[in-house]
PDB file of C-alpha atoms in Angstrom:
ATOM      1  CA  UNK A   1      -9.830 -17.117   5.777  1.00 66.00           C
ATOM      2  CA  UNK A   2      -8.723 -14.190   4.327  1.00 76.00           C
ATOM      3  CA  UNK A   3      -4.911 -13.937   2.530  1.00 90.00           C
ATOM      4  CA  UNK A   4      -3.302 -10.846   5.018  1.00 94.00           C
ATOM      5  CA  UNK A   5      -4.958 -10.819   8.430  1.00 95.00           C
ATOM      6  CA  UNK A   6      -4.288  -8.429  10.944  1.00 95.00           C
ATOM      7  CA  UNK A   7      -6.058  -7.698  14.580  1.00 89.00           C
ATOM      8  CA  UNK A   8      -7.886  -3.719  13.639  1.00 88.00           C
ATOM      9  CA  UNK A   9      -6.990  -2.811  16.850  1.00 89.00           C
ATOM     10  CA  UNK A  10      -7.032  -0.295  18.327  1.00 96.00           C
ATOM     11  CA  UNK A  11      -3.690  -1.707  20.393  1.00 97.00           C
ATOM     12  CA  UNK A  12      -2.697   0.769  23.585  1.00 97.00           C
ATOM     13  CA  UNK A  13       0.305   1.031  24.475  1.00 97.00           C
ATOM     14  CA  UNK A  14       2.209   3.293  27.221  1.00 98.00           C
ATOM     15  CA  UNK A  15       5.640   5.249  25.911  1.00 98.00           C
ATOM     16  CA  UNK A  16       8.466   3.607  26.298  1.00 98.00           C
ATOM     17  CA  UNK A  17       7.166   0.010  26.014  1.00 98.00           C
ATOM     18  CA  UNK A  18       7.220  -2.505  23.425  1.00 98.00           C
ATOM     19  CA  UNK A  19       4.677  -2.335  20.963  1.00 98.00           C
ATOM     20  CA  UNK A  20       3.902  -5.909  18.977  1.00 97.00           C
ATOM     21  CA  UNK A  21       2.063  -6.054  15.421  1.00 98.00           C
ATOM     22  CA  UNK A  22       0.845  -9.325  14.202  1.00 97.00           C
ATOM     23  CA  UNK A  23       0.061 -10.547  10.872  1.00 96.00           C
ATOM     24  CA  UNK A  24      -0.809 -14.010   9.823  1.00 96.00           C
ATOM     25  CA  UNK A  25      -1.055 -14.735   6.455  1.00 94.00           C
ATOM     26  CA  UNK A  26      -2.461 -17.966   3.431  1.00 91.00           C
ATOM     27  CA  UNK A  27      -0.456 -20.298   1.266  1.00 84.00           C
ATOM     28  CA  UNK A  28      -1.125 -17.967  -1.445  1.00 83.00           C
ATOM     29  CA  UNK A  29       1.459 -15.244  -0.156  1.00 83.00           C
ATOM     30  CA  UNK A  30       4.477 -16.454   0.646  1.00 72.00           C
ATOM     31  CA  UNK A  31       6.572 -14.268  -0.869  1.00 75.00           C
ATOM     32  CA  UNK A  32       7.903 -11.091   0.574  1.00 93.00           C
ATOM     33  CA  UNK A  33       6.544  -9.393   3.398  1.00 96.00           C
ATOM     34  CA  UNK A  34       6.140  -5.638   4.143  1.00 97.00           C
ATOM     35  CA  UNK A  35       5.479  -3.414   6.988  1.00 98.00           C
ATOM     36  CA  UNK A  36       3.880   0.316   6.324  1.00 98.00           C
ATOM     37  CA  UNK A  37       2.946   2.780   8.305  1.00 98.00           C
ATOM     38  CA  UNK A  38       0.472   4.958   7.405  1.00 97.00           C
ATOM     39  CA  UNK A  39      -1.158   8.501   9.436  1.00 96.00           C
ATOM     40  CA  UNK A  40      -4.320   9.799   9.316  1.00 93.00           C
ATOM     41  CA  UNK A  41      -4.975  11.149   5.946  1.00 91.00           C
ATOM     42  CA  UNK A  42      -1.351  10.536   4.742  1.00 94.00           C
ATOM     43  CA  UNK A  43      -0.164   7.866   2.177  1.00 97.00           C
ATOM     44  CA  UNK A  44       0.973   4.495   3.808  1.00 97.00           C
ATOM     45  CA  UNK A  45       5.024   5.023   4.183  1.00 98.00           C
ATOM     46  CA  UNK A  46       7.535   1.734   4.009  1.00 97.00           C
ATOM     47  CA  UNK A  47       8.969   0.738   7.322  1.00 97.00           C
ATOM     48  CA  UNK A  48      10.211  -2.598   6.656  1.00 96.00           C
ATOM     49  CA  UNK A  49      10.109  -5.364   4.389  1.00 96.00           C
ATOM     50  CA  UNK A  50      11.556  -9.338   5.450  1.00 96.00           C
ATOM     51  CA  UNK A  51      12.043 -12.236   3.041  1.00 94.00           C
ATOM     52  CA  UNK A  52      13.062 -14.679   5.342  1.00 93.00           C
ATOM     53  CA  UNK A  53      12.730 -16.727   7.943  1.00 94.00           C
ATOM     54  CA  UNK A  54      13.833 -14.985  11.284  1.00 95.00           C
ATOM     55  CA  UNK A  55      14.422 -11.402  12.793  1.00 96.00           C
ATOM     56  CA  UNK A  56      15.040  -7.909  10.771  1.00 97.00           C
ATOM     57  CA  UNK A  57      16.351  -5.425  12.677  1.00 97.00           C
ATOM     58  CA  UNK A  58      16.170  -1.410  11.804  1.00 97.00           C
ATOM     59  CA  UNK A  59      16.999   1.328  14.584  1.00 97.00           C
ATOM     60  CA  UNK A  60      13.756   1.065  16.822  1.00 98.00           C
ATOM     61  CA  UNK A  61      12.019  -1.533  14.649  1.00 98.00           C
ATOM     62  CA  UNK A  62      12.429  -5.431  14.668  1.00 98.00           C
ATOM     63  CA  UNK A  63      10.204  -7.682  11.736  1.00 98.00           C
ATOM     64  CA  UNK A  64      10.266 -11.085  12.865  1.00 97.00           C
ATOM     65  CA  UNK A  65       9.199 -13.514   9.506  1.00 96.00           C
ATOM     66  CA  UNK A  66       7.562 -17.394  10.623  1.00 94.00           C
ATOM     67  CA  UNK A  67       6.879 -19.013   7.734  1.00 92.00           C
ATOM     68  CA  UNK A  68       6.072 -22.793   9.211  1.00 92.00           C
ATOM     69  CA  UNK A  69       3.460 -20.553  11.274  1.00 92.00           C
ATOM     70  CA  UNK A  70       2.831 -18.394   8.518  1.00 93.00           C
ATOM     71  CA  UNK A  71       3.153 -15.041  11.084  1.00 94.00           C
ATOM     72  CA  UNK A  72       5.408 -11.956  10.528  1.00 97.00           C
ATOM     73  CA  UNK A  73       5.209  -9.497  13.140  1.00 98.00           C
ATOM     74  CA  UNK A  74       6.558  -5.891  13.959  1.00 98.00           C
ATOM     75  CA  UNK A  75       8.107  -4.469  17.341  1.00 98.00           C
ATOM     76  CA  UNK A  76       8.574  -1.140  17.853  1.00 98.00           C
ATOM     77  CA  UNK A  77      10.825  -0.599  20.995  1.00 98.00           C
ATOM     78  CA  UNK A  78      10.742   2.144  23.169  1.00 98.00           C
ATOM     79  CA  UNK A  79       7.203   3.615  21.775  1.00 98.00           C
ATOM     80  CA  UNK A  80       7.140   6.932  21.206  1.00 97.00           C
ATOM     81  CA  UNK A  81       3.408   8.973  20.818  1.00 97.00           C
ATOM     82  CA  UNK A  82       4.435   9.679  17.155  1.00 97.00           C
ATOM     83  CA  UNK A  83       4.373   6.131  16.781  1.00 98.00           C
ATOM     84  CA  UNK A  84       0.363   6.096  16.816  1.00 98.00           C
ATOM     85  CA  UNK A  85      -0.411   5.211  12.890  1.00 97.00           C
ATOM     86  CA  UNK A  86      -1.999   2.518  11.062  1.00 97.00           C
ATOM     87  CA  UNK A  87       0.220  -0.113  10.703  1.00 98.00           C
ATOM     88  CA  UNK A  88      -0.495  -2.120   7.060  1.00 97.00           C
ATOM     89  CA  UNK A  89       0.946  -5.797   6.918  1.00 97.00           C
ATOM     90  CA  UNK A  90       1.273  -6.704   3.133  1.00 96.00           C
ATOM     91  CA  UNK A  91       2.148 -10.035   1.466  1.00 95.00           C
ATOM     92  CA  UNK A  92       3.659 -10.725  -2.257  1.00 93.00           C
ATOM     93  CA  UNK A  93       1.864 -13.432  -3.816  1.00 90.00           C
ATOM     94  CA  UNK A  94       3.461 -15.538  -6.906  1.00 88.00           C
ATOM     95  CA  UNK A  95       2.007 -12.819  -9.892  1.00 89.00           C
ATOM     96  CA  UNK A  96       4.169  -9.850  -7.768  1.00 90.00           C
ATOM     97  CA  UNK A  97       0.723  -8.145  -6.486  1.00 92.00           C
ATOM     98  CA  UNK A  98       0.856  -7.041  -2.725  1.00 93.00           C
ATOM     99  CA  UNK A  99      -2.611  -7.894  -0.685  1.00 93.00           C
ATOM    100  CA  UNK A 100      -2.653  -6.445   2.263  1.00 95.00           C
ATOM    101  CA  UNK A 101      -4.190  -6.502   5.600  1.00 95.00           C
ATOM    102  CA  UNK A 102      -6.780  -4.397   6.937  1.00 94.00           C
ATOM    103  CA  UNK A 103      -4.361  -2.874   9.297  1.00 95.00           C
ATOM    104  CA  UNK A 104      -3.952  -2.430  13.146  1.00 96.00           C
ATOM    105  CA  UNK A 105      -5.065   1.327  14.771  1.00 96.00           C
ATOM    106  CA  UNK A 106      -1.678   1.634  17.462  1.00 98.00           C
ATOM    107  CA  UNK A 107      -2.150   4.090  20.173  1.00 98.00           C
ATOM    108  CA  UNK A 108       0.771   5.170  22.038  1.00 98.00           C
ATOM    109  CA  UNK A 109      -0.227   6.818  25.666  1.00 96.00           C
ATOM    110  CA  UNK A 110       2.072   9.181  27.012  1.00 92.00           C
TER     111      UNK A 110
ATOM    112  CA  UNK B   1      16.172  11.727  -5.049  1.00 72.00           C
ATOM    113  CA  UNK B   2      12.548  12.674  -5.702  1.00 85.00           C
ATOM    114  CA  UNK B   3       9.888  10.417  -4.949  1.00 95.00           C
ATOM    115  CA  UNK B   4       6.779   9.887  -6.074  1.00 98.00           C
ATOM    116  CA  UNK B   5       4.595  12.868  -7.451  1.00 98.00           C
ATOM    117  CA  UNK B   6       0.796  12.778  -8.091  1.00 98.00           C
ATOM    118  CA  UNK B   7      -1.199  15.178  -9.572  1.00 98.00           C
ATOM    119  CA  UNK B   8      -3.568  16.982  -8.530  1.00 98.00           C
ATOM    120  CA  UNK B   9      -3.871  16.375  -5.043  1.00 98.00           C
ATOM    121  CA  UNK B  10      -7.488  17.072  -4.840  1.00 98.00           C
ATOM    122  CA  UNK B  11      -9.827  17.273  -7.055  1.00 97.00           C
ATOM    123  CA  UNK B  12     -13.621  17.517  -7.183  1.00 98.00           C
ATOM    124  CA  UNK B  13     -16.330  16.231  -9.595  1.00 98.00           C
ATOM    125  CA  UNK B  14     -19.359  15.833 -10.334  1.00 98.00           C
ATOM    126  CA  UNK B  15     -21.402  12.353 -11.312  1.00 98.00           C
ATOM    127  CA  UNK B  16     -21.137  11.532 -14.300  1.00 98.00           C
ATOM    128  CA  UNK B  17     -18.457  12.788 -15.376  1.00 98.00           C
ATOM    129  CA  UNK B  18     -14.449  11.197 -16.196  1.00 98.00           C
ATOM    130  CA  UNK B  19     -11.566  11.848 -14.719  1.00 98.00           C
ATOM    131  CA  UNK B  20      -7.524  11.809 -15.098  1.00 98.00           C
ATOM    132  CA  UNK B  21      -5.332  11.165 -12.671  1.00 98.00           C
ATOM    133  CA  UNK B  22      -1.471  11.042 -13.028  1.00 98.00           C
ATOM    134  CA  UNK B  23       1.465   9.474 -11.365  1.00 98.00           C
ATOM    135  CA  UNK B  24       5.048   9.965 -11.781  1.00 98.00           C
ATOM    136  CA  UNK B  25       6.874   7.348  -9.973  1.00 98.00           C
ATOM    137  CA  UNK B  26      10.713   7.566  -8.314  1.00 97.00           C
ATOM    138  CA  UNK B  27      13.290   7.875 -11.363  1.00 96.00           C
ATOM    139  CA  UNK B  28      14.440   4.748 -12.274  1.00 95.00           C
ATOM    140  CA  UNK B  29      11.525   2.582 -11.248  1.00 96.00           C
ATOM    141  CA  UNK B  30       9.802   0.603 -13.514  1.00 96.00           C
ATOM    142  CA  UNK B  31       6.652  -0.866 -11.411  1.00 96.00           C
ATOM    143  CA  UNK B  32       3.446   1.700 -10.629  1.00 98.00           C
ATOM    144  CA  UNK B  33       0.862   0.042  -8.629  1.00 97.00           C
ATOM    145  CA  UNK B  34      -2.487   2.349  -8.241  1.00 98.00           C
ATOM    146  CA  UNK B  35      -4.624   1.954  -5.038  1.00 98.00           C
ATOM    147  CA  UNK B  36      -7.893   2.773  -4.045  1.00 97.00           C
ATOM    148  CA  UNK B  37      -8.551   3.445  -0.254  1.00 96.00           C
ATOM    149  CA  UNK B  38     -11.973   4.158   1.141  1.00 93.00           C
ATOM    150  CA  UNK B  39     -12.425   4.385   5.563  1.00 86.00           C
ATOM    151  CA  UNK B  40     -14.481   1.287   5.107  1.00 75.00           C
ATOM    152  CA  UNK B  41     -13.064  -0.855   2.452  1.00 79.00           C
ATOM    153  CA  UNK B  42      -9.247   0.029   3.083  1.00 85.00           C
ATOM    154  CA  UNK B  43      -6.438  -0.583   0.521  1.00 93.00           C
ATOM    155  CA  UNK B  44      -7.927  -1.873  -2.475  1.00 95.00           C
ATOM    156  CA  UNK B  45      -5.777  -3.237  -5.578  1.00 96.00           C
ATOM    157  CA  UNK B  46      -6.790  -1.328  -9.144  1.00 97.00           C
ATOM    158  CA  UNK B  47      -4.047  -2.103 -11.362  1.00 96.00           C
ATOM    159  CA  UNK B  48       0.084  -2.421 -11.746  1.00 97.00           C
ATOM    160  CA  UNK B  49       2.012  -1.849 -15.159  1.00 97.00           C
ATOM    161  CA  UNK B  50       5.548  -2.637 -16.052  1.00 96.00           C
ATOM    162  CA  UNK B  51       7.429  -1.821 -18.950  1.00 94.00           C
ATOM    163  CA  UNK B  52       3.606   0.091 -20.648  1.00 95.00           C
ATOM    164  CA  UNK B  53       1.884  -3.616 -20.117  1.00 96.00           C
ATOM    165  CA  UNK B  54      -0.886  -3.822 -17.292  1.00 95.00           C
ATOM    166  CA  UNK B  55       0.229  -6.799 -15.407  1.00 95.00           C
ATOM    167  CA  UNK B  56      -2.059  -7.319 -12.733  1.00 93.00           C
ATOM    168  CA  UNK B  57      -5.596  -6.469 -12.297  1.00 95.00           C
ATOM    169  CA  UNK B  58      -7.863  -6.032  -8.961  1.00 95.00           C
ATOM    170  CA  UNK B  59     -11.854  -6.296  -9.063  1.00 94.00           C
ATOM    171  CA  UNK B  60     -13.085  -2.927 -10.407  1.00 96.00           C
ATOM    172  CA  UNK B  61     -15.937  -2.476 -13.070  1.00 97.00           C
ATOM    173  CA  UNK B  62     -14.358  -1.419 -16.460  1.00 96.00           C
ATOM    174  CA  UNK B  63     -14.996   2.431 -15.925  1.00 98.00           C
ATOM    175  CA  UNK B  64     -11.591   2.150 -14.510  1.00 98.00           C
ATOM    176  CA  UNK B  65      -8.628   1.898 -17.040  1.00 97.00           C
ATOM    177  CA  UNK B  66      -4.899   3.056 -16.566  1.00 97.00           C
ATOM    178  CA  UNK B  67      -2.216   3.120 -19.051  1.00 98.00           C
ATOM    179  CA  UNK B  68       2.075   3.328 -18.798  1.00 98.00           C
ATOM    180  CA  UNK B  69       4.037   5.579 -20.792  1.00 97.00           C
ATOM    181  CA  UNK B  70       7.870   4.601 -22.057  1.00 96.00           C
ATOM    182  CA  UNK B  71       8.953   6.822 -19.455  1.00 95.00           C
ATOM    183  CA  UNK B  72       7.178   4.789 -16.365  1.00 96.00           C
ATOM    184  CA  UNK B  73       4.954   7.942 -15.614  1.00 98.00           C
ATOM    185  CA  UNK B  74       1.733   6.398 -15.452  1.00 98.00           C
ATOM    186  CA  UNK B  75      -2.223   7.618 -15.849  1.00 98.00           C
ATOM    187  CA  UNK B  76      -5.473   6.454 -14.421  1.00 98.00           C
ATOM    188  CA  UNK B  77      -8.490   7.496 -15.853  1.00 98.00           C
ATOM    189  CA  UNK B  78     -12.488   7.168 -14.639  1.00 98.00           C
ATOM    190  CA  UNK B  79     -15.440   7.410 -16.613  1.00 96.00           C
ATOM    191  CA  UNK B  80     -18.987   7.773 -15.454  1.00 97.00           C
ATOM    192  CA  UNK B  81     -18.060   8.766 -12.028  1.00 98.00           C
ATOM    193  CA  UNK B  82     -20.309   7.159  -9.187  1.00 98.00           C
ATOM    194  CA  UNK B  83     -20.854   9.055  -5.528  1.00 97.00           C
ATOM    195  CA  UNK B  84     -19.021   5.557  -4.388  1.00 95.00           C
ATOM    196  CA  UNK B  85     -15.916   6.874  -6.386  1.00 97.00           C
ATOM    197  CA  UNK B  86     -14.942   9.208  -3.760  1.00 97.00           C
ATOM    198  CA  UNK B  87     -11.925   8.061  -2.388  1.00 97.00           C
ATOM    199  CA  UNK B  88      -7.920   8.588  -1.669  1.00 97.00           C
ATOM    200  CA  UNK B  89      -6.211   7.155  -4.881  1.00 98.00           C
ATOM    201  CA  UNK B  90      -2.459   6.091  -4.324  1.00 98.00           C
ATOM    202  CA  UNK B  91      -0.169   5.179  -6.933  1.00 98.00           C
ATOM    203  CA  UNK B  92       2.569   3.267  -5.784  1.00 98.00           C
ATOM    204  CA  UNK B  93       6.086   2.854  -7.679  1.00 97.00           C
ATOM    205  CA  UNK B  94       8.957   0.202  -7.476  1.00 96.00           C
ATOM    206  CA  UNK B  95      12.435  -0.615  -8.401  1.00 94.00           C
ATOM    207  CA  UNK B  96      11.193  -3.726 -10.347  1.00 90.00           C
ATOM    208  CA  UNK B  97       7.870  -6.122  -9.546  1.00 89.00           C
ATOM    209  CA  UNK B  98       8.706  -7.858  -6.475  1.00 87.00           C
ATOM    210  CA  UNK B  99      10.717  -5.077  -4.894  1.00 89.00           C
ATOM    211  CA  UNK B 100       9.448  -2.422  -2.216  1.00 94.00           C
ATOM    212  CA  UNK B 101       6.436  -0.358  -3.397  1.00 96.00           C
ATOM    213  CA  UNK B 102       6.864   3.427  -2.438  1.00 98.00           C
ATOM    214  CA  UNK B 103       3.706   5.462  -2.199  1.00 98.00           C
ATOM    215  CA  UNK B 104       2.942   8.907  -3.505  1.00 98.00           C
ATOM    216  CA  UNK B 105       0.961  11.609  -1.377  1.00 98.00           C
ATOM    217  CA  UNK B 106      -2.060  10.441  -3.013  1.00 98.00           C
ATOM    218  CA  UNK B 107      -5.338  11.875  -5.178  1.00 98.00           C
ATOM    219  CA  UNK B 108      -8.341  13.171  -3.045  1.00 97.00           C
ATOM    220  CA  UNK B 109     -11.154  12.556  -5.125  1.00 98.00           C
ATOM    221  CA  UNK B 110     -14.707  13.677  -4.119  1.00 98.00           C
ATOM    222  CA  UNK B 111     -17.537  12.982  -6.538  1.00 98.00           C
ATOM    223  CA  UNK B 112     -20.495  14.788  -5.781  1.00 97.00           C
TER     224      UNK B 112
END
């Protein structure tokens, strides 16, 4: 099993609906968890990081943190097309380093 | 206040040969991650240094070395360049080591 797992994708979604994110993660990282965003040929950009257990919320974006499941997901209400990125799930294991996910292709149909 | 600079932004070399890449991170932070990302392999840990110490290490071959200076600015530095090398390189800076890591544009790096 790999630490950081994420579904590639790609995940379609029409405008204006909820768009969900998943990430499960190991033992191993347990630390901190971080959502990024990242275009096509742009650096991955922070959206959102969650420590613990339970919802996050941030204008359009809600991290929700599971720990006894070892999940933390990412909505994205009302979708918008220039939501369509690469969304990286990243972990913070006990020596600080971030692994991260292979991240999920979102597609946002207008 | 500025974030994270790299320079250059491209850059183009030939096997064989070494090459420097630099980072400034966001003033006041005292982490700099570097990245390597490749369309197959995705995000793939090089190194982190904190306070001019290399803390953490990913699983690259030795022709890849960094270093910190006292002022944070860090450096990254390839020798023997492979046609594998080509790649986006990302430095990453943060507050301290288990805060948020903010990215820089990046280094295109083509090795040909």
């Amino acid at each position: 099993q790999k630490e950081v797992e994420q579904n590639s994708g790609p995940l379609s979604v029409p405008e204006g609906a909820i768009a969900s994110l998943n990430c499960t993660y190991s033992d191993r990282v347990s630390q901190s968890f971080f959502w990024y965003r990242q275009y096509s040929g742009k650096s991955p950009e922070l959206i959102m990081s969650i420590y613990s257990n339970g919802d996050k919320e941030d204008g359009r974006f809600t991290a929700q943190l599971n720990k006894a499941s070892q999940y933390v997901s990412l909505l994205i209400r009302d979708s918008q097309p220039s939501d369509s990125a690469t969304y990286l799930c990243a972990a913070m294991d006990s020596n600080y380093q971030l692994i991260w996910g292979a991240g999920t292709k979102l597609i946002i149909k207008p | 206040k500025a974030g994270v600079t790299q320079t250059p932004r491209y850059l183009i070399k030939t096997r064989g040969q070494q090459v420097t890449l630099s980072c400034s991170p966001i003033s006041g932070h005292r982490s700099v991650s570097w990245y390597q990302q490749t369309p197959g392999q995705g995000l793939q840990f090089l190194f982190e240094y904190f306070s001019e110490t290399q803390r953490n290490k990913g699983n690259f071959p030795g022709r890849f070395s960094g270093r910190q200076f006292s002022n944070s600015r860090s450096e990254m530095n390839v020798s023997t360049l492979e046609l594998g090398d080509s790649a986006l390189y990302l430095c990453a800076s943060s507050l301290e080591r288990f805060y948020e890591q903010y990215f820089g544009p990046g280094t295109r790096l083509t090795v040909t």
